[in-house]
Each structure stands twice: as C-alpha cells, then as structure tokens.
Amino acid sequence: ITRTEILPKLSLVNCGEDYVHLQTHFSKMIRFFLLQNRAGKTRLSKWYVAASDDKEKARLEAEIHRMVVSRSKAYTSFIEFMNYKLVYRRYAGLFFTIAVDVNDNELAYLETIHLFVELLDKYFSNVCELDIVFNFNKVYSILDEYILAGEISETSKKEILERIKDLEKREKD
C-alpha cells in the first residue's frame, strides 16, 4: 500500500481571487454498519454519516431489515437504496449490512463483513447473538479498531485482536 492510496485525494478549488481552498474527496466511505437479527432487532448500529434524528435512524433500520430479510437468496447481496448501496450478508440468524457509496466495490465490502465476523468469532470463540447482546461494548471496540470514521483502518485480525487485548489490560490496571 502506498501513501497515496491511504491519503484522501486533495484538489484545489478556486474560491475567489486570493483564496484557494483544499477540498477532500473521499471515494470509499462506509455510511453505516448494521447488525440485525431475523426478528428485526438491531444488535449493532454504527453511523459514520449522521442521520437527521433517532426516529429517522429507526425508520431506516426497519426499512432495511424488511428489504434484506424478504429478499430471495437467488438475488445478489447488494441493494441500491436511496443514494447509497446496501451490501449485506447473513450468518445464521444475523444480518450484517453496510451502506456505502453507489460506485464503491461491493465485493470488497462483502469481505469487510466477513472479516468482522471472523474477528468476532475469534474473540468470542464461536460467537453467537447472545455474545453480541451481553458484550456489546467489546463488539463496538472491535468494530472501532477495524473501521474508523467510515474507513477501514486495519485489516490484520492479529493486530486488531492484540489492540483489543491491550485495551482490556489497560482497563484492568
């Protein structure tokens, strides 16, 4: 990975005679990450782009759940929804959904979901929904070590889990 792949693209925008403004273009950004069960209960909800209010979030989560659960397995795991794309994957009775920009690579985000499930599975030793419910703070910590501000910050399972263990040690001290 080169430095130019990590840093956002910067472009100069003319804002008058004497002023030049740097504008940042983020091309690959996760809008939100949802983890829902078959019954529609949201077990994890991480929003990287703010929704208007909590009622709007709840409405979107319910609508997304209806679409994902009712969708036939014969179709792909990608749904264009509003002004972004939903990428989802089902593991047992849980649906992991990521909302991304319409032009982003869907397969990369399927891998993102899969890596997150592997992280949970490794941390909890065969993760189940109850682990997520009763240890939600650890689940959010793992997600925060993996995805920061809507962008993937670390992809090494070993590194992420070591960071989580270091945090646990510091909490005990």
Coordinates of C-alpha atoms in Angstrom, one line a residue:
I1 CA 0.0 0.0 0.0
T2 CA 1.4 3.3 -1.0
R3 CA 0.9 6.6 0.8
T4 CA -1.3 7.9 -2.0
E5 CA -3.7 5.0 -1.6
I6 CA -4.2 5.8 2.1
L7 CA -4.5 9.6 2.0
P8 CA -7.6 11.1 0.5
K9 CA -7.3 12.9 -2.8
L10 CA -7.0 16.6 -2.5
S11 CA -7.9 19.1 -5.1
L12 CA -7.6 22.9 -5.3
V13 CA -10.8 24.8 -5.6
N14 CA -10.7 28.5 -6.6
C15 CA -12.9 30.4 -4.1
G16 CA -12.1 33.9 -5.2
E17 CA -9.0 35.9 -6.3
D18 CA -6.8 35.4 -3.2
Y19 CA -8.2 32.3 -1.6
V20 CA -7.5 28.7 -2.5
H21 CA -9.5 26.0 -0.7
L22 CA -8.4 22.4 -0.3
Q23 CA -11.3 20.1 -0.9
T24 CA -11.2 16.4 0.2
H25 CA -12.8 13.7 -1.9
F26 CA -13.5 10.5 -0.1
S27 CA -14.3 7.8 -2.6
K28 CA -14.7 4.8 -0.3
M29 CA -16.7 5.5 2.8
I30 CA -19.0 3.4 4.9
R31 CA -22.2 5.3 5.7
F32 CA -23.4 3.0 8.4
F33 CA -22.9 -0.6 9.7
L34 CA -25.9 -2.5 11.0
L35 CA -26.2 -5.9 12.7
Q36 CA -29.8 -7.2 12.9
N37 CA -31.4 -10.5 13.8
R38 CA -34.3 -12.1 11.9
A39 CA -36.9 -10.6 14.2
G40 CA -35.7 -7.1 13.3
K41 CA -33.9 -6.2 16.5
T42 CA -30.9 -4.1 15.8
R43 CA -28.0 -5.5 17.8
L44 CA -25.3 -3.1 16.5
S45 CA -25.8 0.2 14.8
K46 CA -22.8 2.4 13.9
W47 CA -23.5 5.5 11.9
Y48 CA -20.5 7.3 10.3
V49 CA -22.6 9.8 8.5
A50 CA -25.2 11.4 10.7
A51 CA -28.9 10.8 10.1
S52 CA -31.3 13.6 10.8
D53 CA -32.5 12.2 14.1
D54 CA -33.1 8.9 16.0
K55 CA -36.6 8.5 14.5
E56 CA -35.1 8.6 11.1
K57 CA -32.4 6.1 12.0
A58 CA -35.1 3.7 13.4
R59 CA -37.2 4.1 10.3
L60 CA -34.2 3.4 8.0
E61 CA -33.2 0.4 10.1
A62 CA -36.7 -1.1 9.9
E63 CA -37.0 -0.5 6.2
I64 CA -33.5 -2.0 5.5
H65 CA -34.4 -5.0 7.7
R66 CA -37.7 -5.6 5.7
M67 CA -35.7 -5.5 2.4
V68 CA -32.9 -7.7 3.5
V69 CA -35.0 -10.4 5.2
S70 CA -37.6 -10.7 2.4
R71 CA -35.0 -10.8 -0.4
S72 CA -34.6 -14.2 -2.1
K73 CA -31.3 -16.0 -1.9
A74 CA -31.4 -16.2 -5.7
Y75 CA -30.5 -12.5 -5.8
T76 CA -27.2 -10.8 -5.1
S77 CA -26.4 -9.3 -1.6
F78 CA -26.4 -5.8 -3.0
I79 CA -29.3 -3.4 -3.0
E80 CA -29.4 0.1 -4.3
F81 CA -31.2 2.1 -1.6
M82 CA -31.8 5.8 -1.6
N83 CA -28.5 7.5 -2.5
Y84 CA -26.2 4.6 -1.5
K85 CA -25.8 0.9 -1.9
L86 CA -26.5 -1.7 0.8
V87 CA -24.2 -4.7 1.0
Y88 CA -25.4 -7.4 3.3
R89 CA -24.6 -10.9 4.4
R90 CA -26.4 -13.4 6.6
Y91 CA -24.7 -15.5 9.2
A92 CA -27.0 -17.9 11.0
G93 CA -29.9 -15.6 12.2
L94 CA -27.9 -12.4 12.0
F95 CA -27.8 -9.9 9.1
F96 CA -24.7 -7.7 8.7
T97 CA -25.4 -4.7 6.5
I98 CA -23.1 -1.9 5.3
A99 CA -24.3 1.1 3.4
V100 CA -21.7 2.5 1.0
D101 CA -21.5 4.9 -1.9
V102 CA -23.2 3.7 -5.1
N103 CA -19.9 3.4 -7.0
D104 CA -17.9 1.5 -4.4
N105 CA -16.8 -2.1 -4.9
E106 CA -19.5 -4.4 -3.4
L107 CA -17.2 -7.4 -3.2
A108 CA -14.7 -5.5 -1.1
Y109 CA -17.5 -4.8 1.4
L110 CA -18.6 -8.4 1.5
E111 CA -15.1 -9.2 2.5
T112 CA -15.3 -6.4 5.1
I113 CA -18.3 -8.1 6.7
H114 CA -16.7 -11.5 6.5
L115 CA -13.5 -10.2 8.3
F116 CA -15.6 -8.6 11.0
V117 CA -17.5 -11.9 11.6
E118 CA -14.1 -13.7 11.7
L119 CA -12.9 -11.1 14.3
L120 CA -16.0 -11.7 16.4
D121 CA -15.7 -15.4 16.1
K122 CA -12.1 -15.4 17.1
Y123 CA -12.6 -13.1 20.0
F124 CA -15.6 -14.8 21.5
S125 CA -14.6 -18.4 20.4
N126 CA -17.6 -19.3 18.2
V127 CA -19.7 -16.1 18.5
C128 CA -23.5 -16.2 18.9
E129 CA -26.1 -13.5 19.2
L130 CA -26.0 -13.6 23.0
D131 CA -22.3 -12.8 23.0
I132 CA -23.1 -9.6 20.9
V133 CA -26.0 -8.7 23.2
F134 CA -24.2 -9.1 26.5
N135 CA -20.8 -7.8 25.3
F136 CA -21.9 -5.0 23.1
N137 CA -19.1 -2.7 24.3
K138 CA -16.5 -5.2 23.2
V139 CA -18.2 -5.6 19.8
Y140 CA -18.1 -1.8 19.3
S141 CA -14.5 -1.8 20.4
I142 CA -13.6 -4.4 17.8
L143 CA -15.6 -2.5 15.1
D144 CA -13.8 0.7 16.1
E145 CA -10.4 -0.9 15.8
Y146 CA -11.4 -2.2 12.3
I147 CA -13.4 0.7 10.9
L148 CA -12.6 4.3 11.9
A149 CA -14.7 7.2 10.7
G150 CA -16.3 5.2 8.0
E151 CA -13.0 3.9 6.5
I152 CA -11.2 0.6 7.1
S153 CA -8.2 1.4 9.3
E154 CA -6.8 -2.1 9.9
T155 CA -7.2 -5.4 8.2
S156 CA -5.0 -7.7 10.2
K157 CA -7.0 -9.9 12.5
K158 CA -4.0 -10.5 14.7
E159 CA -3.3 -6.7 15.0
I160 CA -6.9 -5.8 15.8
L161 CA -7.3 -8.6 18.4
E162 CA -3.9 -7.6 20.0
R163 CA -5.1 -4.0 20.3
I164 CA -8.3 -5.2 22.0
K165 CA -6.4 -7.3 24.5
D166 CA -4.1 -4.3 25.2
L167 CA -7.2 -2.2 25.9
E168 CA -8.6 -4.8 28.2
K169 CA -5.3 -4.9 30.1
R170 CA -5.3 -1.1 30.5
E171 CA -8.9 -1.2 31.7
K172 CA -7.9 -3.6 34.5
D173 CA -5.0 -1.5 35.6

